[in-house]
mmCIF file of N, CA and C in Angstrom:
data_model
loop_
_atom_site.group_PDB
_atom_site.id
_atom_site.type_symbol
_atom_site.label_atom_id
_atom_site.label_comp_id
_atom_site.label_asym_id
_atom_site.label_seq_id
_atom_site.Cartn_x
_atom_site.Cartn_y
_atom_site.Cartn_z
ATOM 1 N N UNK A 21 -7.793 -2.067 11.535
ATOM 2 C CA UNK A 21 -8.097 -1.085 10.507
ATOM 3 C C UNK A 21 -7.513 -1.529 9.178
ATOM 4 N N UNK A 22 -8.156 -1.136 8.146
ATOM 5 C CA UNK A 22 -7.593 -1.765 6.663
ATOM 6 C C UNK A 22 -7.267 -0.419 6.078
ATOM 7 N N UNK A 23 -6.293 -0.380 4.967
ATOM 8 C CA UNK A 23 -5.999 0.694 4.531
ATOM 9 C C UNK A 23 -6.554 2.241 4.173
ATOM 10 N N UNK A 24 -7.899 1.825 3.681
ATOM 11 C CA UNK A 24 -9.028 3.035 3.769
ATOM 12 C C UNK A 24 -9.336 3.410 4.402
ATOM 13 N N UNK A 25 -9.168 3.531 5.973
ATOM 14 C CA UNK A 25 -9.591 3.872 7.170
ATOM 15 C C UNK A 25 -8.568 4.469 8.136
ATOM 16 N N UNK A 26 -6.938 4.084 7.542
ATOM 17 C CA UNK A 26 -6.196 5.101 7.803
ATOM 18 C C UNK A 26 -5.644 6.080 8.197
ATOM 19 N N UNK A 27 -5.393 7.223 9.367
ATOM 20 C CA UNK A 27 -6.004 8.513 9.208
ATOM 21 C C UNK A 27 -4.425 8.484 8.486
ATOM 22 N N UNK A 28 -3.967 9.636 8.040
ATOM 23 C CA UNK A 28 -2.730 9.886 6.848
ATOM 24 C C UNK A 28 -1.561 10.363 8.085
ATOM 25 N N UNK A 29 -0.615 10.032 8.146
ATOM 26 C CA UNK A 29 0.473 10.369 8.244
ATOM 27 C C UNK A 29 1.086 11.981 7.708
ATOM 28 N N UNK A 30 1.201 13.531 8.221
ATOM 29 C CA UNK A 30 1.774 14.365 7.111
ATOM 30 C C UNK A 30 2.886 14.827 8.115
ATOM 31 N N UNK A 31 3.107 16.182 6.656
ATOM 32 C CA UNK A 31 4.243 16.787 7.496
ATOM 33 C C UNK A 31 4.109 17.672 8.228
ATOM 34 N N UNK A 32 2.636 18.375 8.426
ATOM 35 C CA UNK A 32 2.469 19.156 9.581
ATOM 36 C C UNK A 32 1.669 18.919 10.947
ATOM 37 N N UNK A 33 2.015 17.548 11.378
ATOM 38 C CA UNK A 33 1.669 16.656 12.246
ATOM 39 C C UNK A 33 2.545 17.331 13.455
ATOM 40 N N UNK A 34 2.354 17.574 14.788
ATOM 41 C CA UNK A 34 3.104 17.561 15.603
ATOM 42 C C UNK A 34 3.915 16.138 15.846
ATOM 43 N N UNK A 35 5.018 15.977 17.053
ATOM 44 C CA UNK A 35 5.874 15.406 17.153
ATOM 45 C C UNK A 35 5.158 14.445 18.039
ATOM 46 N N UNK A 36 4.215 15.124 19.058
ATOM 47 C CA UNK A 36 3.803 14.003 19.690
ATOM 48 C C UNK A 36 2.336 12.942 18.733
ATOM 49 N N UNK A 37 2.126 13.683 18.321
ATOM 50 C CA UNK A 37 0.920 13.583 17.248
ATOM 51 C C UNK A 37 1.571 12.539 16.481
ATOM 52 N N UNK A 38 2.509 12.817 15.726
ATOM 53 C CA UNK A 38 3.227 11.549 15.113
ATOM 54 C C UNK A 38 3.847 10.438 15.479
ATOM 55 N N UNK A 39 4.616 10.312 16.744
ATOM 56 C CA UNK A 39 4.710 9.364 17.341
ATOM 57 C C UNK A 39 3.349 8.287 17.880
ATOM 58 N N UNK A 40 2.531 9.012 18.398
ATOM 59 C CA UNK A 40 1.049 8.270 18.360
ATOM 60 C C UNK A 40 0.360 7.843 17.267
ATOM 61 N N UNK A 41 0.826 8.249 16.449
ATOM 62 C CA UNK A 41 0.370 7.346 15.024
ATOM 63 C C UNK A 41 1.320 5.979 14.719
ATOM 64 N N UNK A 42 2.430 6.450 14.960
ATOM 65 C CA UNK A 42 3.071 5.296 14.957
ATOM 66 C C UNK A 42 4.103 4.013 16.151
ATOM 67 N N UNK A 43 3.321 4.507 17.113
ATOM 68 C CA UNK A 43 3.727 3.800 18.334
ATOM 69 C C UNK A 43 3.077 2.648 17.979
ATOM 70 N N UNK A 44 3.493 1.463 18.739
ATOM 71 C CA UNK A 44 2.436 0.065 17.943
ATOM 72 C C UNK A 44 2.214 -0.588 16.306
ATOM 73 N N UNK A 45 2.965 -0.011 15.965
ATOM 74 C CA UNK A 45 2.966 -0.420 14.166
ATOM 75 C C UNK A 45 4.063 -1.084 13.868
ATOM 76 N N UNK A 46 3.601 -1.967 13.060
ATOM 77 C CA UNK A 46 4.921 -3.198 12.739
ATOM 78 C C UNK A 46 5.297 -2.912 11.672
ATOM 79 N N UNK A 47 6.756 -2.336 11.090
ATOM 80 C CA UNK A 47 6.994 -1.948 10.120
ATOM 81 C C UNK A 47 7.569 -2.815 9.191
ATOM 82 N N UNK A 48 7.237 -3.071 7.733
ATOM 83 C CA UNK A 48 7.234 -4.002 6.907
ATOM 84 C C UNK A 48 8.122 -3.976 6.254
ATOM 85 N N UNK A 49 8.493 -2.700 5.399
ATOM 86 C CA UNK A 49 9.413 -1.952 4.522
ATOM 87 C C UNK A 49 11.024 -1.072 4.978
ATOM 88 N N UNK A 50 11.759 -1.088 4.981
ATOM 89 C CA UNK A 50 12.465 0.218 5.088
ATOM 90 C C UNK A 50 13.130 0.197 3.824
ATOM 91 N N UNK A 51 13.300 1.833 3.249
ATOM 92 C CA UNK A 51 14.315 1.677 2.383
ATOM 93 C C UNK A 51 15.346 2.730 2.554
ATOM 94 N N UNK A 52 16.552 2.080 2.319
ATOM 95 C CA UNK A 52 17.437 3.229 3.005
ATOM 96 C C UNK A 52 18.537 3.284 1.789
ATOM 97 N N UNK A 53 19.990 4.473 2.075
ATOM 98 C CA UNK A 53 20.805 4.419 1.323
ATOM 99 C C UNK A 53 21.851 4.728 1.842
ATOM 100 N N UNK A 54 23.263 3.872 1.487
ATOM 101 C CA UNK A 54 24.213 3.444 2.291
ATOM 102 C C UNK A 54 24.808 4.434 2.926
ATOM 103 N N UNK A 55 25.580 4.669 3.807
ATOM 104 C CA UNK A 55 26.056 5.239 4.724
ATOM 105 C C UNK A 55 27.557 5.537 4.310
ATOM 106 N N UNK A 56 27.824 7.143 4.298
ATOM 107 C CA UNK A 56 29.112 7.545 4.113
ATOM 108 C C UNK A 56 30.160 6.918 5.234
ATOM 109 N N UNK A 57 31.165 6.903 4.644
ATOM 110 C CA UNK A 57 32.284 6.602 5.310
ATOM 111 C C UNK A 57 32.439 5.728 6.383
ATOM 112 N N UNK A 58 32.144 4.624 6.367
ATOM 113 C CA UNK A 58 31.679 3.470 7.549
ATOM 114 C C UNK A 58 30.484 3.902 8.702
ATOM 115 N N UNK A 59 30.143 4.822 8.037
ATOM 116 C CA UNK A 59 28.525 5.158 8.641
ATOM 117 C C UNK A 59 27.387 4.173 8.564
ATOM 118 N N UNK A 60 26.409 4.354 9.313
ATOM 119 C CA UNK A 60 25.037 2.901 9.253
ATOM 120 C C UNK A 60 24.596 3.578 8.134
ATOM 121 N N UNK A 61 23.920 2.859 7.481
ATOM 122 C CA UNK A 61 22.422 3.270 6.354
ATOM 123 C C UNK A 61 21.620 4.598 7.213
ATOM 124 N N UNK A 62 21.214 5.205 5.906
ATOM 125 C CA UNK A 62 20.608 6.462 6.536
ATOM 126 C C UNK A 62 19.390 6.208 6.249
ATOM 127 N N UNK A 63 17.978 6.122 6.892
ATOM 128 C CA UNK A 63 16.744 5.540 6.557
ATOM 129 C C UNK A 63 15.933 6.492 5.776
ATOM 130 N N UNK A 64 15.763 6.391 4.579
ATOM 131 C CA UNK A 64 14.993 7.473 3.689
ATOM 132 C C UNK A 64 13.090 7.021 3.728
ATOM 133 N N UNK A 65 12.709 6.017 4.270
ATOM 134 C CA UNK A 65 11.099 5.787 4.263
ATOM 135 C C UNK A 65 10.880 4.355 5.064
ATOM 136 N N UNK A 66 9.784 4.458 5.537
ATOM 137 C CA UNK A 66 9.440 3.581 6.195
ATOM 138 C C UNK A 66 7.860 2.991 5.828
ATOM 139 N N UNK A 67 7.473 1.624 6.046
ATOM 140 C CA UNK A 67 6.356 0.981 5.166
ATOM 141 C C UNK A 67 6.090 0.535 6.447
ATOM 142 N N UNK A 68 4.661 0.499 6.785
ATOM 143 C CA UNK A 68 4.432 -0.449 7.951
ATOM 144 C C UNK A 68 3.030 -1.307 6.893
ATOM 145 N N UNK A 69 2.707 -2.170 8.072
ATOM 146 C CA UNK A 69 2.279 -3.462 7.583
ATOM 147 C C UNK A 69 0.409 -2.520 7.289
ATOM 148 N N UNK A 70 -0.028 -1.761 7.767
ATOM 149 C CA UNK A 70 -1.433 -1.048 7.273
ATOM 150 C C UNK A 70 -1.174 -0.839 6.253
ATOM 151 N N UNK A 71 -0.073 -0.442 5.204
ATOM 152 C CA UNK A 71 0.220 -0.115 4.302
ATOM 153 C C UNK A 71 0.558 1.769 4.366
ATOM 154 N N UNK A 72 0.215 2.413 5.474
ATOM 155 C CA UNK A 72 0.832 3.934 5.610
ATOM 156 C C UNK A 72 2.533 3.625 5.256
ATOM 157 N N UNK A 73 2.437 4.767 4.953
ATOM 158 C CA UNK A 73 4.290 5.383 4.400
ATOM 159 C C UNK A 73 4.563 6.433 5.508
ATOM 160 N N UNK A 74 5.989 6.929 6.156
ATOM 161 C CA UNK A 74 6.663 7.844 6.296
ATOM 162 C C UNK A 74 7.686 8.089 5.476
ATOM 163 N N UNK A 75 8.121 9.066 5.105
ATOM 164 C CA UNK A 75 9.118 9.788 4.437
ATOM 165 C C UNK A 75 10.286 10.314 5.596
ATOM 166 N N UNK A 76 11.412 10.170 4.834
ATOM 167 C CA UNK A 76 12.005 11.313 6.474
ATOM 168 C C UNK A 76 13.192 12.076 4.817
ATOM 169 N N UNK A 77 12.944 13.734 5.268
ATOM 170 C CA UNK A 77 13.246 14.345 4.678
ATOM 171 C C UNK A 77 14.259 14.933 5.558
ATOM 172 N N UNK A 78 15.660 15.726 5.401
ATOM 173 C CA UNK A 78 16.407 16.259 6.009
ATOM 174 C C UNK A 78 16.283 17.454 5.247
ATOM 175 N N UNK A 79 16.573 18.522 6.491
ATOM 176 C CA UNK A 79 16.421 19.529 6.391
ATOM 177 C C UNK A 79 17.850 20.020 5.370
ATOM 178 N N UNK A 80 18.577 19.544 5.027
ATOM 179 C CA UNK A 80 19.544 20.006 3.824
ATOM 180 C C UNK A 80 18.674 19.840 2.594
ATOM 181 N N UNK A 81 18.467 18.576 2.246
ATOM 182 C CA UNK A 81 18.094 18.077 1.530
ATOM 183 C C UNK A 81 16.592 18.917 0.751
ATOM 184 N N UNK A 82 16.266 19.267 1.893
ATOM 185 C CA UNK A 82 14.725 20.246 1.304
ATOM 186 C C UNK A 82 14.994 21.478 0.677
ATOM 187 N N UNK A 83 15.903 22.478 1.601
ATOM 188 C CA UNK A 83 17.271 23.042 1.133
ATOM 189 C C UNK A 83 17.576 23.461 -0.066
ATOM 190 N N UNK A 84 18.139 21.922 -0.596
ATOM 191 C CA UNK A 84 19.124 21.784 -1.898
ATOM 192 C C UNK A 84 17.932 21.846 -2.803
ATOM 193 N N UNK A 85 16.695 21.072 -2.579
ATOM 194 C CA UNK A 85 16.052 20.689 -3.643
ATOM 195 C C UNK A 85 15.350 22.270 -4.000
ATOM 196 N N UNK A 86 14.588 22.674 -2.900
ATOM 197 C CA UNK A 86 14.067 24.244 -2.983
ATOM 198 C C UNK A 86 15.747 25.338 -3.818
ATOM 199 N N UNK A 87 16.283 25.377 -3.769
ATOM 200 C CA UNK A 87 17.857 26.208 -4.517
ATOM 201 C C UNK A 87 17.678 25.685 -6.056
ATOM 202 N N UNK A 88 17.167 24.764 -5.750
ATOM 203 C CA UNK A 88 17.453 23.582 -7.748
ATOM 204 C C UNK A 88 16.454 24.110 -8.270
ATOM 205 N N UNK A 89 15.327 24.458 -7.574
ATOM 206 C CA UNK A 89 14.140 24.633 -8.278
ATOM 207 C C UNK A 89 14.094 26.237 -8.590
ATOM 208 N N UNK A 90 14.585 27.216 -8.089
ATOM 209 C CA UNK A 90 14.731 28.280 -7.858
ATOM 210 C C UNK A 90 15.973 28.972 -8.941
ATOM 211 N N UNK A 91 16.925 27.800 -9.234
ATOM 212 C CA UNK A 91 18.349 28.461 -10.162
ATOM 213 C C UNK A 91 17.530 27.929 -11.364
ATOM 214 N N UNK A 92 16.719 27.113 -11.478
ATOM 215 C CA UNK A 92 16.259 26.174 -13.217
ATOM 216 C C UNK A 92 15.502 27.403 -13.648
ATOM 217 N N UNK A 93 14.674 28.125 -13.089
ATOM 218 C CA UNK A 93 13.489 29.059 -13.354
ATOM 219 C C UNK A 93 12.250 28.320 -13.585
ATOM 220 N N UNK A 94 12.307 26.691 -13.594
ATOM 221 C CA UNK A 94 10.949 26.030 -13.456
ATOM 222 C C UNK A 94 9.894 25.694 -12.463
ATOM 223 N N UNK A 95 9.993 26.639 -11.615
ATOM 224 C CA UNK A 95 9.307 26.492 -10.305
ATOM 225 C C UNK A 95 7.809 26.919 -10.967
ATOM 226 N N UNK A 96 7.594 27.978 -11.569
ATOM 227 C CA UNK A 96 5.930 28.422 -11.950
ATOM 228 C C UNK A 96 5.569 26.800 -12.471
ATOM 229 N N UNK A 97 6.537 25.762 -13.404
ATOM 230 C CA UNK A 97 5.731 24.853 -13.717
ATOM 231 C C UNK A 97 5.870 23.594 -12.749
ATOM 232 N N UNK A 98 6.595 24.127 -12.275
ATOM 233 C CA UNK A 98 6.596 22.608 -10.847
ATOM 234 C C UNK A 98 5.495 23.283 -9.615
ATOM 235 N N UNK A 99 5.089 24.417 -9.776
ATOM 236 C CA UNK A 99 3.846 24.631 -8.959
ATOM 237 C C UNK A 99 2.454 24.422 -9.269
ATOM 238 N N UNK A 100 2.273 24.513 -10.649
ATOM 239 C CA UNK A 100 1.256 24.288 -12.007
ATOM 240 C C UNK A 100 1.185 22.235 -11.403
ATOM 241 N N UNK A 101 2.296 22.100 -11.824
ATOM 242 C CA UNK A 101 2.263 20.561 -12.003
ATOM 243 C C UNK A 101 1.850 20.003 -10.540
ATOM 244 N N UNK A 102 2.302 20.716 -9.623
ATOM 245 C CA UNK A 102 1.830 19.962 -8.193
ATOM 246 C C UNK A 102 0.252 20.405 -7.692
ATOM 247 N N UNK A 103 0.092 21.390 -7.934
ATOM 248 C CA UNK A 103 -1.202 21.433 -7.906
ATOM 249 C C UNK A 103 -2.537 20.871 -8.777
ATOM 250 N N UNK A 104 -1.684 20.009 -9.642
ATOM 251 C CA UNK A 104 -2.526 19.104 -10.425
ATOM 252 C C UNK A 104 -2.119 17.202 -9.825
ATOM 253 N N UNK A 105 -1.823 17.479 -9.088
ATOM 254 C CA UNK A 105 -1.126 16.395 -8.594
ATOM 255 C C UNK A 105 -0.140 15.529 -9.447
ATOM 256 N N UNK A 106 0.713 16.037 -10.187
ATOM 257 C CA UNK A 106 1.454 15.575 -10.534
ATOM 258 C C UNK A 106 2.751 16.088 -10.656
ATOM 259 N N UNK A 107 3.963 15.399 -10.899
ATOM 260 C CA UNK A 107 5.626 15.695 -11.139
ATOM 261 C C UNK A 107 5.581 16.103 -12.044
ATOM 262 N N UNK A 108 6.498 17.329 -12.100
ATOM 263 C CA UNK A 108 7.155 17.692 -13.551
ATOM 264 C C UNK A 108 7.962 17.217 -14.294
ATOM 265 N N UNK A 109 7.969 16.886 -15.724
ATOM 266 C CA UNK A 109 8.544 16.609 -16.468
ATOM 267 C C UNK A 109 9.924 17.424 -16.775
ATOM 268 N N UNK A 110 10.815 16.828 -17.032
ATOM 269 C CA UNK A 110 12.261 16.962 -17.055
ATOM 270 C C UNK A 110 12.827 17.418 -18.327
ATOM 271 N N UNK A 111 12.854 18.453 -19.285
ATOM 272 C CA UNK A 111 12.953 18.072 -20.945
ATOM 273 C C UNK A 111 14.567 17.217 -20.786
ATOM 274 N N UNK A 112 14.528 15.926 -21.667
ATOM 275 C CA UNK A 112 15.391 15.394 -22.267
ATOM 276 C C UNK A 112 16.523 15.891 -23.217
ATOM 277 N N UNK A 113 17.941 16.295 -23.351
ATOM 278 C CA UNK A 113 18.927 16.708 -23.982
ATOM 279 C C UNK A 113 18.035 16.085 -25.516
ATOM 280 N N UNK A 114 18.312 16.889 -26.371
ATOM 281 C CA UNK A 114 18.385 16.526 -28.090
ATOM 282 C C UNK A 114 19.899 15.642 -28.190
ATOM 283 N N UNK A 115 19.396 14.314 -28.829
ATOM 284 C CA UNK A 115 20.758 13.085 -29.743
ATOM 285 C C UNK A 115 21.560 14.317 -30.507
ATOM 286 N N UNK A 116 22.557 13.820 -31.010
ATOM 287 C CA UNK A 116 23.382 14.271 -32.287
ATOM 288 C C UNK A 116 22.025 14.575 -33.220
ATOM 289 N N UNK A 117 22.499 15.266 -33.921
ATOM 290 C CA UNK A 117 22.114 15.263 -35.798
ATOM 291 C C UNK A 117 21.713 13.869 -36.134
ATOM 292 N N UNK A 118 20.835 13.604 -36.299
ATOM 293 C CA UNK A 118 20.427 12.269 -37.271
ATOM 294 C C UNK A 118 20.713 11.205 -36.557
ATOM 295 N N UNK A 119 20.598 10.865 -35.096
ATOM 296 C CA UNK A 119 20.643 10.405 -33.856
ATOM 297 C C UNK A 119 18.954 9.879 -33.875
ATOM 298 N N UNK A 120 18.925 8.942 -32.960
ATOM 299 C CA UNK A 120 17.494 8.483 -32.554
ATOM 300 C C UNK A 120 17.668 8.938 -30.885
ATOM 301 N N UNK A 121 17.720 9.813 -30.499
ATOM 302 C CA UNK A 121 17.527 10.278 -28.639
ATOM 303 C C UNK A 121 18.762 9.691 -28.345
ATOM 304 N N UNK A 122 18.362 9.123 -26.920
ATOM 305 C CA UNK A 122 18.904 8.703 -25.911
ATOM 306 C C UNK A 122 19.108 7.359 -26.216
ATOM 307 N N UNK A 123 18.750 6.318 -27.113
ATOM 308 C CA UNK A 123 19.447 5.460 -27.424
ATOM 309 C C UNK A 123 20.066 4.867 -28.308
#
C-alpha cells in the first residue's frame, strides 16, 4: 500500500482495532523526550515506514492542556480555529517603547 491508500490511524479507534493497524509495520521514526530522573525516554510519536503517524497523548497531559485553554478564555477561538483546520495563533508580548518586537 502507498500512502494514499492508508486507512488513518485515530483516536477513537478501539484497542484491538489499533493494534491491527499496527501489528506488522516497521517503524521508521520515533520521537521522544528524555526521561525524568534516570527514567527511559518517554515516546511522544511514532513514524512507520507507509508514512502513517501515531501520537501517544497522556491522559494528564490532555488534562493540563484542556485547564490552559479554559483559564486563557481563548477556547471560542481555538474552536473557530480548529474547525477551520487550523492552530491558533498566540498574540506576541509588545517590545519596550521604541523597541522593534522580539528582537
Amino acid at each position: 500500500m502507498n500512502k494514499e491508500t492508508q486507512p488513518a490511524i485515530s483516536a477513537d479507534m478501539g484497542s484491538g482495532q489499533f493494534r491491527d493497524e499496527i501489528v506488522g509495520k516497521r517503524i521508521e521514526g520515533v520521537i521522544a523526550r528524555p526521561g525524568r530522573d534516570g527514567q527511559p525516554p518517554v515516546v511522544l510519536m511514532l513514524m512507520f515506514e507507509d508514512g502513517s503517524v501515531v501520537e501517544f497523548i497522556s491522559p494528564r497531559s490532555d488534562r493540563l492542556l484542556r485547564r490552559a485553554m479554559r483559564c486563557t478564555g481563548s477556547s471560542d477561538r481555538a474552536a473557530q480555529a480548529s474547525a477551520m483546520g487550523q492552530l491558533e495563533l498566540m498574540p506576541m508580548p509588545a517590545g519596550p517603547p521604541g523597541g522593534h518586537g522580539l528582537n
